[in-house]
mmCIF file of C-alpha atoms and ligand atoms in Angstrom:
data_model
loop_
_atom_site.group_PDB
_atom_site.id
_atom_site.type_symbol
_atom_site.label_atom_id
_atom_site.label_comp_id
_atom_site.label_asym_id
_atom_site.label_seq_id
_atom_site.Cartn_x
_atom_site.Cartn_y
_atom_site.Cartn_z
ATOM 1 C CA MET A 1494 -152.014 95.160 -177.348
ATOM 2 C CA LYS A 1495 -149.052 98.532 -175.969
ATOM 3 C CA LYS A 1496 -149.247 99.063 -172.819
ATOM 4 C CA GLN A 1497 -147.816 102.215 -172.138
ATOM 5 C CA PHE A 1498 -145.574 102.368 -168.750
ATOM 6 C CA LEU A 1499 -143.090 104.955 -169.105
ATOM 7 C CA ASP A 1500 -142.058 108.283 -170.936
ATOM 8 C CA LEU A 1501 -139.107 109.648 -171.661
ATOM 9 C CA GLY A 1502 -139.976 113.068 -173.135
ATOM 10 C CA LYS A 1503 -138.807 114.867 -175.999
ATOM 11 C CA GLN A 1504 -135.374 113.067 -177.054
ATOM 12 C CA PRO A 1505 -133.185 113.520 -180.114
ATOM 13 C CA ILE A 1506 -132.396 111.441 -182.358
ATOM 14 C CA ALA A 1507 -129.268 109.771 -180.365
ATOM 15 C CA ASN A 1508 -126.451 109.646 -182.337
ATOM 16 C CA GLY A 1509 -127.435 113.185 -184.287
ATOM 17 C CA PHE A 1510 -124.015 114.640 -182.611
ATOM 18 C CA LEU A 1511 -124.056 118.677 -184.709
ATOM 19 C CA TYR A 1512 -122.401 121.536 -185.519
ATOM 20 C CA LYS A 1513 -124.657 124.419 -184.074
ATOM 21 C CA GLU A 1514 -125.724 125.575 -187.492
ATOM 22 C CA GLU A 1515 -127.562 122.401 -186.967
ATOM 23 C CA ILE A 1516 -129.484 122.864 -184.086
ATOM 24 C CA LYS A 1517 -132.525 125.181 -185.541
ATOM 25 C CA ASP A 1518 -133.254 121.938 -187.991
ATOM 26 C CA GLU A 1519 -133.162 118.883 -185.569
ATOM 27 C CA PHE A 1520 -135.614 116.611 -184.885
ATOM 28 C CA PHE A 1521 -137.829 115.686 -182.295
ATOM 29 C CA PHE A 1522 -139.698 112.869 -180.678
ATOM 30 C CA ASP A 1523 -141.646 111.659 -178.408
ATOM 31 C CA LEU A 1524 -139.959 108.887 -176.293
ATOM 32 C CA LYS A 1525 -142.850 106.675 -175.427
ATOM 33 C CA VAL A 1526 -141.970 103.343 -173.675
ATOM 34 C CA GLY A 1527 -145.050 100.008 -173.572
ATOM 35 C CA PHE A 1528 -145.685 96.185 -172.687
ATOM 36 C CA ASP A 1529 -146.832 94.676 -175.355
ATOM 37 C CA GLU A 1530 -149.445 92.238 -173.779
ATOM 38 C CA LYS A 1531 -149.684 89.048 -176.728
ATOM 39 C CA THR A 1532 -145.794 88.682 -176.708
ATOM 40 C CA LYS A 1533 -144.279 89.730 -174.522
ATOM 41 C CA LEU A 1534 -141.848 92.881 -176.435
ATOM 42 C CA ILE A 1535 -141.178 95.498 -174.274
ATOM 43 C CA THR A 1536 -141.427 98.096 -177.551
ATOM 44 C CA GLN A 1537 -141.287 101.687 -177.994
ATOM 45 C CA MET A 1538 -144.958 103.121 -178.311
ATOM 46 C CA GLU A 1539 -144.372 104.453 -181.420
ATOM 47 C CA TYR A 1540 -141.253 104.277 -184.213
ATOM 48 C CA VAL A 1541 -138.903 106.905 -185.490
ATOM 49 C CA ASP A 1542 -138.376 106.346 -189.118
ATOM 50 C CA PRO A 1543 -134.631 104.455 -189.738
ATOM 51 C CA PRO A 1544 -133.532 106.229 -191.906
ATOM 52 C CA LEU A 1545 -133.456 109.470 -190.119
ATOM 53 C CA MET A 1546 -131.125 107.527 -187.494
ATOM 54 C CA PHE A 1547 -129.151 104.936 -190.283
ATOM 55 C CA ASN A 1548 -127.517 106.829 -193.467
ATOM 56 C CA GLU A 1549 -124.535 107.720 -194.627
ATOM 57 C CA ASN A 1550 -123.598 110.003 -191.897
ATOM 58 C CA TYR A 1551 -123.389 107.273 -188.155
ATOM 59 C CA SER A 1552 -121.370 107.828 -186.029
ATOM 60 C CA TYR A 1553 -121.444 104.543 -183.686
ATOM 61 C CA ARG A 1554 -118.154 103.294 -184.703
ATOM 62 C CA GLY A 1555 -117.577 99.352 -182.752
ATOM 63 C CA SER A 1556 -114.508 98.881 -182.814
ATOM 64 C CA MET A 1557 -114.452 101.624 -180.778
ATOM 65 C CA SER A 1558 -113.976 99.680 -177.781
ATOM 66 C CA LYS A 1559 -111.237 97.692 -177.412
ATOM 67 C CA THR A 1560 -113.578 95.162 -175.840
ATOM 68 C CA MET A 1561 -115.516 94.896 -178.663
ATOM 69 C CA ARG A 1562 -112.773 94.628 -181.322
ATOM 70 C CA GLU A 1563 -111.782 91.035 -178.114
ATOM 71 C CA HIS A 1564 -115.442 89.987 -178.215
ATOM 72 C CA PHE A 1565 -115.741 89.967 -181.769
ATOM 73 C CA LYS A 1566 -112.412 88.107 -182.954
ATOM 74 C CA LYS A 1567 -113.062 85.391 -179.884
ATOM 75 C CA LEU A 1568 -116.233 84.931 -180.958
ATOM 76 C CA SER A 1569 -115.478 85.447 -185.044
ATOM 77 C CA GLN A 1570 -112.313 82.022 -184.341
ATOM 78 C CA LYS A 1571 -115.699 80.091 -182.674
ATOM 79 C CA PHE A 1572 -117.004 79.828 -186.781
ATOM 80 C CA ASN A 1573 -116.702 77.025 -189.045
ATOM 81 C CA ARG A 1574 -114.677 78.842 -191.210
ATOM 82 C CA PHE A 1575 -115.578 77.540 -194.622
ATOM 83 C CA THR A 1576 -119.668 78.080 -193.150
ATOM 84 C CA LYS A 1577 -121.282 80.957 -195.558
ATOM 85 C CA ILE A 1578 -121.619 83.355 -192.870
ATOM 86 C CA LEU A 1579 -124.205 86.862 -193.175
ATOM 87 C CA GLU A 1580 -123.744 89.563 -190.927
ATOM 88 C CA ILE A 1581 -126.413 91.911 -190.275
ATOM 89 C CA GLY A 1582 -125.442 95.514 -189.496
ATOM 90 C CA SER A 1583 -121.361 95.313 -190.216
ATOM 91 C CA ASN A 1584 -120.539 98.917 -189.049
ATOM 92 C CA ASP A 1585 -117.378 99.603 -190.018
ATOM 93 C CA GLY A 1586 -116.235 96.144 -190.140
ATOM 94 C CA VAL A 1587 -115.285 95.130 -186.442
ATOM 95 C CA PHE A 1588 -117.514 91.653 -186.618
ATOM 96 C CA LEU A 1589 -116.544 91.116 -190.549
ATOM 97 C CA LYS A 1590 -112.295 91.159 -191.054
ATOM 98 C CA ASN A 1591 -111.899 87.984 -188.849
ATOM 99 C CA PHE A 1592 -113.067 86.154 -191.835
ATOM 100 C CA ASN A 1593 -112.390 85.413 -195.220
ATOM 101 C CA PRO A 1594 -114.027 88.262 -197.719
ATOM 102 C CA ALA A 1595 -114.985 84.916 -199.383
ATOM 103 C CA TYR A 1596 -117.350 83.319 -197.282
ATOM 104 C CA ALA A 1597 -118.503 85.452 -195.697
ATOM 105 C CA ILE A 1598 -120.898 89.273 -196.951
ATOM 106 C CA SER A 1599 -122.866 91.794 -195.082
ATOM 107 C CA VAL A 1600 -125.665 93.974 -194.783
ATOM 108 C CA GLU A 1601 -125.662 97.905 -193.258
ATOM 109 C CA PRO A 1602 -127.869 100.496 -194.242
ATOM 110 C CA CYS A 1603 -125.681 103.192 -193.165
ATOM 111 C CA THR A 1604 -123.515 103.981 -196.329
ATOM 112 C CA ASN A 1605 -120.415 105.727 -194.666
ATOM 113 C CA PHE A 1606 -119.861 102.117 -193.278
ATOM 114 C CA ALA A 1607 -121.540 100.049 -196.446
ATOM 115 C CA LYS A 1608 -118.050 101.763 -198.525
ATOM 116 C CA GLU A 1609 -115.942 101.025 -196.147
ATOM 117 C CA THR A 1610 -116.551 96.246 -195.229
ATOM 118 C CA ILE A 1611 -116.308 96.916 -198.885
ATOM 119 C CA GLU A 1612 -112.869 98.850 -199.274
ATOM 120 C CA MET A 1613 -112.028 96.053 -197.174
ATOM 121 C CA GLY A 1614 -113.149 93.547 -199.927
ATOM 122 C CA TYR A 1615 -116.605 92.687 -198.081
ATOM 123 C CA THR A 1616 -119.403 92.099 -200.443
ATOM 124 C CA THR A 1617 -121.684 95.084 -198.939
ATOM 125 C CA TYR A 1618 -125.721 95.309 -199.400
ATOM 126 C CA PRO A 1619 -126.103 98.741 -198.310
ATOM 127 C CA LYS A 1620 -129.474 98.654 -197.421
ATOM 128 C CA PHE A 1621 -131.775 97.783 -194.538
ATOM 129 C CA TRP A 1622 -132.845 94.102 -194.166
ATOM 130 C CA THR A 1623 -135.643 92.861 -194.943
ATOM 131 C CA MET A 1624 -137.799 90.599 -196.374
ATOM 132 C CA GLU A 1625 -137.484 91.941 -199.630
ATOM 133 C CA LEU A 1626 -133.368 91.972 -199.537
ATOM 134 C CA SER A 1627 -133.160 88.198 -198.262
ATOM 135 C CA GLU A 1628 -134.990 87.241 -202.006
ATOM 136 C CA VAL A 1629 -132.898 89.213 -203.724
ATOM 137 C CA ILE A 1630 -129.367 87.612 -201.285
ATOM 138 C CA LYS A 1631 -130.813 83.982 -201.839
ATOM 139 C CA LYS A 1632 -131.263 84.514 -205.405
ATOM 140 C CA ASN A 1633 -127.183 86.177 -206.271
ATOM 141 C CA GLU A 1634 -125.564 84.956 -202.745
ATOM 142 C CA GLY A 1635 -127.562 81.474 -201.846
ATOM 143 C CA LYS A 1636 -127.999 80.387 -198.773
ATOM 144 C CA ARG A 1637 -126.291 81.013 -195.734
ATOM 145 C CA GLY A 1638 -124.577 78.190 -192.554
ATOM 146 C CA ILE A 1639 -125.265 81.475 -190.861
ATOM 147 C CA ILE A 1640 -126.549 84.684 -190.151
ATOM 148 C CA PHE A 1641 -125.660 86.972 -187.724
ATOM 149 C CA ALA A 1642 -126.120 90.211 -186.283
ATOM 150 C CA ALA A 1643 -125.325 92.322 -183.024
ATOM 151 C CA ASN A 1644 -126.549 94.737 -181.774
ATOM 152 C CA CYS A 1645 -128.908 95.031 -184.214
ATOM 153 C CA ILE A 1646 -132.244 93.045 -184.563
ATOM 154 C CA CYS A 1647 -133.685 95.423 -181.200
ATOM 155 C CA HIS A 1648 -132.851 98.870 -183.597
ATOM 156 C CA ILE A 1649 -135.166 96.579 -186.635
ATOM 157 C CA PRO A 1650 -138.879 98.151 -186.398
ATOM 158 C CA ASP A 1651 -141.012 94.565 -187.912
ATOM 159 C CA LEU A 1652 -139.075 92.005 -186.326
ATOM 160 C CA ASN A 1653 -141.847 89.697 -188.059
ATOM 161 C CA ASP A 1654 -140.601 90.751 -191.234
ATOM 162 C CA ALA A 1655 -136.696 90.672 -189.940
ATOM 163 C CA PHE A 1656 -136.662 86.628 -188.335
ATOM 164 C CA LYS A 1657 -139.329 85.834 -191.725
ATOM 165 C CA ALA A 1658 -136.360 87.401 -194.223
ATOM 166 C CA VAL A 1659 -133.842 85.644 -192.309
ATOM 167 C CA GLU A 1660 -135.997 82.220 -192.253
ATOM 168 C CA ASN A 1661 -135.673 82.925 -195.712
ATOM 169 C CA LEU A 1662 -132.163 82.784 -196.476
ATOM 170 C CA LEU A 1663 -130.658 80.121 -193.470
ATOM 171 C CA ASP A 1664 -129.943 77.193 -194.443
ATOM 172 C CA ASP A 1665 -131.842 74.358 -192.979
ATOM 173 C CA GLU A 1666 -129.085 73.249 -190.685
ATOM 174 C CA GLY A 1667 -128.172 76.826 -190.250
ATOM 175 C CA MET A 1668 -128.271 78.656 -187.573
ATOM 176 C CA PHE A 1669 -129.212 83.043 -186.859
ATOM 177 C CA ILE A 1670 -127.018 84.069 -183.855
ATOM 178 C CA PHE A 1671 -127.904 87.786 -182.803
ATOM 179 C CA GLU A 1672 -126.979 89.825 -179.730
ATOM 180 C CA ASP A 1673 -128.488 92.708 -178.329
ATOM 181 C CA PRO A 1674 -129.415 94.364 -174.756
ATOM 182 C CA SER A 1675 -130.616 92.025 -172.018
ATOM 183 C CA LEU A 1676 -134.205 93.170 -170.365
ATOM 184 C CA ALA A 1677 -133.030 91.181 -167.133
ATOM 185 C CA GLU A 1678 -129.535 93.293 -166.650
ATOM 186 C CA MET A 1679 -131.014 96.345 -167.984
ATOM 187 C CA ILE A 1680 -134.542 95.476 -165.432
ATOM 188 C CA ASN A 1681 -131.357 94.401 -162.266
ATOM 189 C CA ASN A 1682 -129.740 97.416 -162.634
ATOM 190 C CA ASN A 1683 -132.083 100.815 -163.493
ATOM 191 C CA SER A 1684 -130.139 101.102 -166.884
ATOM 192 C CA TYR A 1685 -132.811 102.230 -168.797
ATOM 193 C CA ASP A 1686 -130.805 104.894 -170.996
ATOM 194 C CA GLN A 1687 -130.076 101.282 -173.379
ATOM 195 C CA ILE A 1688 -133.742 103.651 -174.315
ATOM 196 C CA TYR A 1689 -133.198 105.240 -177.106
ATOM 197 C CA ASP A 1690 -134.548 105.815 -180.946
ATOM 198 C CA GLU A 1691 -131.984 103.411 -181.835
ATOM 199 C CA HIS A 1692 -133.552 100.047 -179.260
ATOM 200 C CA PRO A 1693 -137.322 100.611 -180.609
ATOM 201 C CA HIS A 1694 -137.085 97.237 -178.361
ATOM 202 C CA ILE A 1695 -135.447 96.102 -175.776
ATOM 203 C CA PHE A 1696 -135.062 91.817 -175.785
ATOM 204 C CA SER A 1697 -136.509 89.195 -172.979
ATOM 205 C CA VAL A 1698 -135.450 85.526 -173.793
ATOM 206 C CA ILE A 1699 -139.942 85.347 -173.574
ATOM 207 C CA ALA A 1700 -141.158 87.798 -176.357
ATOM 208 C CA LEU A 1701 -138.123 86.974 -178.648
ATOM 209 C CA ASP A 1702 -139.011 83.101 -178.719
ATOM 210 C CA ASN A 1703 -142.824 83.804 -178.633
ATOM 211 C CA ILE A 1704 -142.087 86.222 -181.691
ATOM 212 C CA LEU A 1705 -139.368 83.541 -183.546
ATOM 213 C CA GLN A 1706 -141.280 80.905 -183.262
ATOM 214 C CA ASN A 1707 -144.441 83.011 -185.159
ATOM 215 C CA ASN A 1708 -141.424 83.073 -188.264
ATOM 216 C CA GLY A 1709 -140.394 79.393 -188.168
ATOM 217 C CA LEU A 1710 -137.481 79.863 -186.383
ATOM 218 C CA GLU A 1711 -137.273 78.678 -182.817
ATOM 219 C CA ILE A 1712 -133.572 79.876 -179.530
ATOM 220 C CA VAL A 1713 -132.054 76.035 -179.091
ATOM 221 C CA LYS A 1714 -129.465 78.825 -176.850
ATOM 222 C CA VAL A 1715 -128.954 82.115 -174.884
ATOM 223 C CA LYS A 1716 -125.750 82.533 -173.799
ATOM 224 C CA ASN A 1717 -126.035 85.680 -171.211
ATOM 225 C CA LEU A 1718 -122.875 88.190 -172.070
ATOM 226 C CA LYS A 1719 -121.633 91.056 -169.986
ATOM 227 C CA VAL A 1720 -120.780 93.365 -173.158
ATOM 228 C CA HIS A 1721 -123.020 96.883 -173.110
ATOM 229 C CA GLY A 1722 -123.931 96.379 -169.738
ATOM 230 C CA GLY A 1723 -125.324 93.086 -170.509
ATOM 231 C CA SER A 1724 -126.038 91.522 -173.369
ATOM 232 C CA ASN A 1725 -128.132 87.880 -174.784
ATOM 233 C CA ARG A 1726 -126.475 86.502 -177.461
ATOM 234 C CA ILE A 1727 -129.454 84.274 -179.090
ATOM 235 C CA TYR A 1728 -129.011 81.173 -180.958
ATOM 236 C CA ALA A 1729 -131.888 80.141 -182.821
ATOM 237 C CA MET A 1730 -132.594 77.294 -185.456
ATOM 238 C CA LYS A 1731 -136.267 76.680 -188.125
ATOM 239 C CA ILE A 1732 -138.780 75.593 -186.027
ATOM 240 C CA GLY A 1733 -137.837 71.316 -185.115
ATOM 241 C CA LYS A 1734 -134.089 71.647 -186.188
ATOM 242 C CA GLY A 1735 -132.284 71.772 -182.907
ATOM 243 C CA ASN A 1736 -131.881 70.182 -179.772
ATOM 244 C CA ILE A 1737 -132.885 72.723 -177.162
ATOM 245 C CA HIS A 1738 -130.627 73.287 -175.234
ATOM 246 C CA GLU A 1739 -131.402 74.143 -171.652
ATOM 247 C CA SER A 1740 -129.967 77.268 -170.896
ATOM 248 C CA VAL A 1741 -133.257 78.734 -172.786
ATOM 249 C CA GLU A 1742 -135.405 77.329 -170.411
ATOM 250 C CA LYS A 1743 -133.503 78.662 -167.245
ATOM 251 C CA ASN A 1744 -132.867 82.528 -168.376
ATOM 252 C CA LYS A 1745 -136.674 82.183 -169.603
ATOM 253 C CA SER A 1746 -138.047 80.627 -165.888
ATOM 254 C CA PHE A 1747 -135.212 83.631 -164.451
ATOM 255 C CA GLU A 1748 -136.900 85.919 -166.177
ATOM 256 C CA ARG A 1749 -140.999 84.472 -164.741
ATOM 257 C CA ILE A 1750 -139.217 85.144 -161.603
ATOM 258 C CA LEU A 1751 -138.161 88.281 -162.195
ATOM 259 C CA GLY A 1752 -141.205 88.938 -163.742
ATOM 260 C CA LEU A 1753 -140.206 90.431 -167.040
ATOM 261 C CA ASP A 1754 -144.103 88.950 -168.622
ATOM 262 C CA LYS A 1755 -145.801 91.183 -166.666
ATOM 263 C CA LEU A 1756 -146.929 94.414 -167.199
ATOM 264 C CA ASP A 1757 -146.860 95.421 -163.376
ATOM 265 C CA THR A 1758 -142.683 94.964 -163.284
ATOM 266 C CA PHE A 1759 -141.876 97.359 -165.765
ATOM 267 C CA LYS A 1760 -144.477 100.438 -163.633
ATOM 268 C CA SER A 1761 -142.606 99.804 -161.256
ATOM 269 C CA PHE A 1762 -139.572 99.824 -162.265
ATOM 270 C CA ALA A 1763 -140.204 103.284 -164.639
ATOM 271 C CA ASP A 1764 -141.035 105.147 -160.392
ATOM 272 C CA ARG A 1765 -137.331 103.996 -160.315
ATOM 273 C CA VAL A 1766 -136.415 105.575 -163.410
ATOM 274 C CA LYS A 1767 -138.013 108.909 -162.021
ATOM 275 C CA GLN A 1768 -135.833 108.734 -158.752
ATOM 276 C CA SER A 1769 -132.391 107.586 -160.356
ATOM 277 C CA LYS A 1770 -133.662 111.038 -162.828
ATOM 278 C CA LYS A 1771 -133.532 113.448 -159.497
ATOM 279 C CA ASP A 1772 -130.570 111.806 -157.796
ATOM 280 C CA LEU A 1773 -128.539 111.879 -160.824
ATOM 281 C CA VAL A 1774 -129.078 115.892 -161.334
ATOM 282 C CA ASN A 1775 -129.676 116.334 -157.914
ATOM 283 C CA LEU A 1776 -125.587 115.372 -157.305
ATOM 284 C CA LEU A 1777 -124.590 117.118 -160.269
ATOM 285 C CA LYS A 1778 -126.659 120.765 -158.507
ATOM 286 C CA GLN A 1779 -124.723 119.577 -155.257
ATOM 287 C CA CYS A 1780 -120.723 119.142 -157.459
ATOM 288 C CA LYS A 1781 -122.069 122.974 -158.689
ATOM 289 C CA LYS A 1782 -121.917 124.490 -156.318
ATOM 290 C CA GLU A 1783 -119.009 122.966 -155.237
ATOM 291 C CA ASN A 1784 -116.940 124.253 -157.485
ATOM 292 C CA LYS A 1785 -115.675 121.453 -159.392
ATOM 293 C CA LYS A 1786 -115.605 120.215 -162.555
ATOM 294 C CA VAL A 1787 -117.900 117.669 -164.006
ATOM 295 C CA ILE A 1788 -117.328 116.702 -167.569
ATOM 296 C CA SER A 1789 -118.490 113.123 -169.454
ATOM 297 C CA TYR A 1790 -116.987 110.214 -170.622
ATOM 298 C CA GLY A 1791 -118.118 108.382 -173.812
ATOM 299 C CA ALA A 1792 -120.906 110.538 -175.952
ATOM 300 C CA THR A 1793 -123.014 106.855 -176.124
ATOM 301 C CA SER A 1794 -126.714 107.581 -177.147
ATOM 302 C CA LYS A 1795 -127.247 105.754 -174.035
ATOM 303 C CA SER A 1796 -126.039 109.953 -172.587
ATOM 304 C CA THR A 1797 -128.579 111.216 -175.040
ATOM 305 C CA THR A 1798 -131.573 109.791 -173.415
ATOM 306 C CA ILE A 1799 -130.186 110.870 -170.216
ATOM 307 C CA PHE A 1800 -129.043 114.322 -170.967
ATOM 308 C CA ASN A 1801 -132.509 114.206 -172.076
ATOM 309 C CA TYR A 1802 -135.200 113.026 -169.702
ATOM 310 C CA CYS A 1803 -132.734 114.846 -167.157
ATOM 311 C CA GLY A 1804 -132.836 118.532 -168.278
ATOM 312 C CA ILE A 1805 -128.688 118.525 -168.353
ATOM 313 C CA GLY A 1806 -126.955 120.317 -169.990
ATOM 314 C CA PRO A 1807 -124.033 122.480 -170.443
ATOM 315 C CA ASP A 1808 -124.121 124.367 -166.992
ATOM 316 C CA LEU A 1809 -123.520 121.334 -164.803
ATOM 317 C CA ILE A 1810 -121.332 119.229 -167.625
ATOM 318 C CA LYS A 1811 -119.418 121.371 -169.062
ATOM 319 C CA TYR A 1812 -118.245 118.988 -172.026
ATOM 320 C CA ILE A 1813 -118.268 115.671 -173.439
ATOM 321 C CA THR A 1814 -114.699 113.216 -173.462
ATOM 322 C CA ASP A 1815 -114.801 111.533 -176.856
ATOM 323 C CA THR A 1816 -112.664 108.486 -178.922
ATOM 324 C CA THR A 1817 -114.428 109.141 -181.831
ATOM 325 C CA PRO A 1818 -113.165 111.594 -184.570
ATOM 326 C CA GLU A 1819 -116.887 111.722 -185.832
ATOM 327 C CA LYS A 1820 -118.238 112.664 -182.723
ATOM 328 C CA GLN A 1821 -114.756 115.497 -182.050
ATOM 329 C CA GLY A 1822 -115.615 119.565 -182.615
ATOM 330 C CA LYS A 1823 -119.624 118.513 -182.214
ATOM 331 C CA LEU A 1824 -122.915 119.330 -180.076
ATOM 332 C CA SER A 1825 -124.928 116.230 -177.922
ATOM 333 C CA PRO A 1826 -127.516 115.409 -179.736
ATOM 334 C CA GLY A 1827 -131.071 118.078 -177.761
ATOM 335 C CA MET A 1828 -128.923 119.273 -174.819
ATOM 336 C CA HIS A 1829 -126.237 120.434 -176.889
ATOM 337 C CA ILE A 1830 -122.907 119.696 -174.597
ATOM 338 C CA PRO A 1831 -119.415 120.496 -176.443
ATOM 339 C CA ILE A 1832 -117.378 116.988 -177.111
ATOM 340 C CA MET A 1833 -113.570 117.069 -177.799
ATOM 341 C CA SER A 1834 -110.674 114.242 -177.716
ATOM 342 C CA PRO A 1835 -109.981 112.985 -174.667
ATOM 343 C CA GLU A 1836 -106.248 114.201 -175.382
ATOM 344 C CA GLU A 1837 -107.890 118.082 -175.275
ATOM 345 C CA GLY A 1838 -110.338 117.794 -172.361
ATOM 346 C CA PHE A 1839 -109.518 114.787 -169.926
ATOM 347 C CA ASN A 1840 -106.725 116.547 -168.177
ATOM 348 C CA GLU A 1841 -105.912 117.913 -164.464
ATOM 349 C CA SER A 1842 -109.143 119.854 -164.207
ATOM 350 C CA VAL A 1843 -111.006 117.894 -164.209
ATOM 351 C CA ASN A 1844 -111.764 116.805 -161.249
ATOM 352 C CA TYR A 1845 -115.017 114.452 -161.879
ATOM 353 C CA ALA A 1846 -116.597 112.714 -164.647
ATOM 354 C CA TYR A 1847 -119.554 110.976 -165.263
ATOM 355 C CA LEU A 1848 -119.482 108.012 -167.245
ATOM 356 C CA GLY A 1849 -121.163 108.123 -170.550
ATOM 357 C CA ALA A 1850 -120.038 104.944 -171.661
ATOM 358 C CA TRP A 1851 -120.468 102.993 -168.350
ATOM 359 C CA ASN A 1852 -120.768 99.496 -169.888
ATOM 360 C CA PHE A 1853 -116.862 99.992 -170.663
ATOM 361 C CA ILE A 1854 -115.708 100.893 -166.973
ATOM 362 C CA LYS A 1855 -112.895 97.683 -166.792
ATOM 363 C CA GLU A 1856 -111.674 99.334 -169.267
ATOM 364 C CA ILE A 1857 -111.729 102.650 -168.645
ATOM 365 C CA SER A 1858 -110.294 102.421 -165.457
ATOM 366 C CA GLU A 1859 -108.410 100.390 -166.313
ATOM 367 C CA LYS A 1860 -106.877 102.980 -168.953
ATOM 368 C CA GLU A 1861 -107.137 105.557 -166.677
ATOM 369 C CA LEU A 1862 -105.137 105.216 -163.004
ATOM 370 C CA GLU A 1863 -103.759 108.210 -163.540
ATOM 371 C CA TYR A 1864 -106.891 110.464 -163.183
ATOM 372 C CA ILE A 1865 -108.325 107.771 -159.821
ATOM 373 C CA LYS A 1866 -104.321 107.758 -158.506
ATOM 374 C CA ARG A 1867 -105.187 111.896 -158.078
ATOM 375 C CA GLY A 1868 -108.657 111.530 -156.988
ATOM 376 C CA GLY A 1869 -110.710 111.876 -160.002
ATOM 377 C CA LYS A 1870 -113.992 110.381 -159.418
ATOM 378 C CA PHE A 1871 -116.300 108.623 -161.963
ATOM 379 C CA ILE A 1872 -120.635 109.604 -161.619
ATOM 380 C CA THR A 1873 -123.041 107.037 -162.375
ATOM 381 C CA HIS A 1874 -126.584 106.539 -162.384
ATOM 382 C CA VAL A 1875 -125.675 102.070 -162.449
ATOM 383 C CA PRO A 1876 -127.164 100.767 -160.561
ATOM 384 C CA ILE A 1877 -127.820 103.476 -158.733
ATOM 385 C CA VAL A 1878 -126.813 106.782 -158.774
ATOM 386 C CA LYS A 1879 -123.584 107.807 -157.384
ATOM 387 C CA PHE A 1880 -119.228 108.118 -157.094
ATOM 388 C CA ILE A 1881 -117.622 105.894 -158.351
HETATM 389 P P1 JHZ B 616 -120.955 102.571 -176.527
HETATM 390 C C1 JHZ B 616 -123.884 102.280 -179.924
HETATM 391 O O1 JHZ B 616 -124.495 102.678 -178.029
HETATM 392 C C2 JHZ B 616 -125.383 102.519 -180.662
HETATM 393 P P2 JHZ B 616 -123.508 103.855 -176.819
HETATM 394 C C3 JHZ B 616 -126.412 101.497 -180.928
HETATM 395 N N1 JHZ B 616 -127.399 101.495 -180.683
HETATM 396 C C4 JHZ B 616 -125.684 100.024 -180.210
HETATM 397 O O2 JHZ B 616 -126.416 98.944 -179.525
HETATM 398 C C5 JHZ B 616 -125.111 100.142 -178.958
HETATM 399 O O3 JHZ B 616 -123.940 101.283 -179.402
HETATM 400 C C6 JHZ B 616 -123.936 98.756 -178.814
HETATM 401 C C7 JHZ B 616 -116.670 106.239 -176.369
HETATM 402 N N2 JHZ B 616 -115.376 105.849 -176.027
HETATM 403 O O4 JHZ B 616 -120.836 101.041 -177.210
HETATM 404 C C8 JHZ B 616 -116.226 105.128 -178.435
HETATM 405 C C9 JHZ B 616 -113.551 106.675 -175.419
HETATM 406 O O5 JHZ B 616 -114.298 107.767 -175.791
HETATM 407 O O6 JHZ B 616 -120.698 102.467 -174.693
HETATM 408 C C10 JHZ B 616 -117.784 105.189 -178.482
HETATM 409 O O7 JHZ B 616 -118.518 106.926 -179.141
HETATM 410 N N3 JHZ B 616 -113.544 105.851 -174.672
HETATM 411 C C11 JHZ B 616 -125.458 100.836 -182.472
HETATM 412 O O8 JHZ B 616 -123.329 104.843 -177.898
HETATM 413 C C12 JHZ B 616 -118.523 105.328 -176.826
HETATM 414 O O9 JHZ B 616 -117.501 105.414 -176.221
HETATM 415 C C13 JHZ B 616 -112.571 104.413 -174.011
HETATM 416 O O10 JHZ B 616 -112.013 104.570 -173.960
HETATM 417 O O11 JHZ B 616 -124.110 103.853 -176.300
HETATM 418 C C14 JHZ B 616 -118.963 104.181 -176.083
HETATM 419 O O12 JHZ B 616 -120.202 103.610 -176.767
HETATM 420 C C15 JHZ B 616 -113.855 103.824 -174.911
HETATM 421 C C16 JHZ B 616 -114.200 102.240 -174.260
HETATM 422 C C17 JHZ B 616 -115.514 103.887 -175.733
HETATM 423 O O13 JHZ B 616 -122.618 102.500 -177.546
#
């Protein structure tokens, strides 16, 4: 039974960057978030139909940041080169490209990206991850020693089906490894922008272990990661097949201390979210009053939630810069702020830049030393609304 604790209002498709002519057909939904009392899962009250988000026009490229390219390269070096791997949600191949196509295959429902990894030589199933698909792959390719997914499992509405499908395709001694944003980090950082259509769930280790165990799998190890504003890498195996590392209980008891197994914790989080909205809007209005030019750095899915929930449009944020070619020349979803390349828009006229990609603050501040030296400032809402 889901109990609603947060209403983030009408929201568009977070990665639905669009042209002016497309505004009239733009899709909106109610973004409401609840707590499932049985499994302790934080999950949306109603899910957006996946093909509306993940299709041939999907614009998020995992390889756009150096941080993530290095992250996946480093991780891939820990894997046995000769283990048969399946990646669920291979995007533009940012992880997959580190493996020999003879051993690594993938699943990717965004057909624009599936085409890219096929061209790179990898067998890629251009489909959503389901029990039905895992049966097809088992017949065609055989079972897998490793099933990997980064920023993908929390995108799947039906977790029971997804985990059953993993259990079906995994070798008996195989390892299911996946990373997604951490609920503990979201609560601690007030980073409510982790919630958007593509993230129907935000995972605690407690909730994940409950749901995995209902489907024949269990968590054997947890690694806390810095990427994407704080994520967890979960290592899971078939029940009884692995030794349970102390990190599992450590994470669960930390989460219990934070109250992630109780609805009240999320009610107070919702109060902090409302305050964050007021603070951000007030700060941007003040900048406008002082005739400062404010732009946004990184046209992220996260900033779609922020701009639409807070009602921030081109009057407060002139435009957004982003390195992704597929986003440039378009408008941001819902609030229709123009997007351009950093070469075009990140220039001397900018006074302040709201960090849509706050999760890459280190990479961005290293890259934008000139801007910082001449007095340019960044604005963030994480963990509180402030100038950096
Ligand atoms: P970034 C996406 O979320 C969607 P987003 C998805 N649902 C998910 O889970 C996470 O990714 C992992 C640009 N950029 O990674 C590139 C610059 O312009 O925070 C990207 O468009 N300059 C799958 O969209 C965006 O910012 C830079 O220097 O919230 C970053 O998007 C850098 C570093 C990035 O994910």
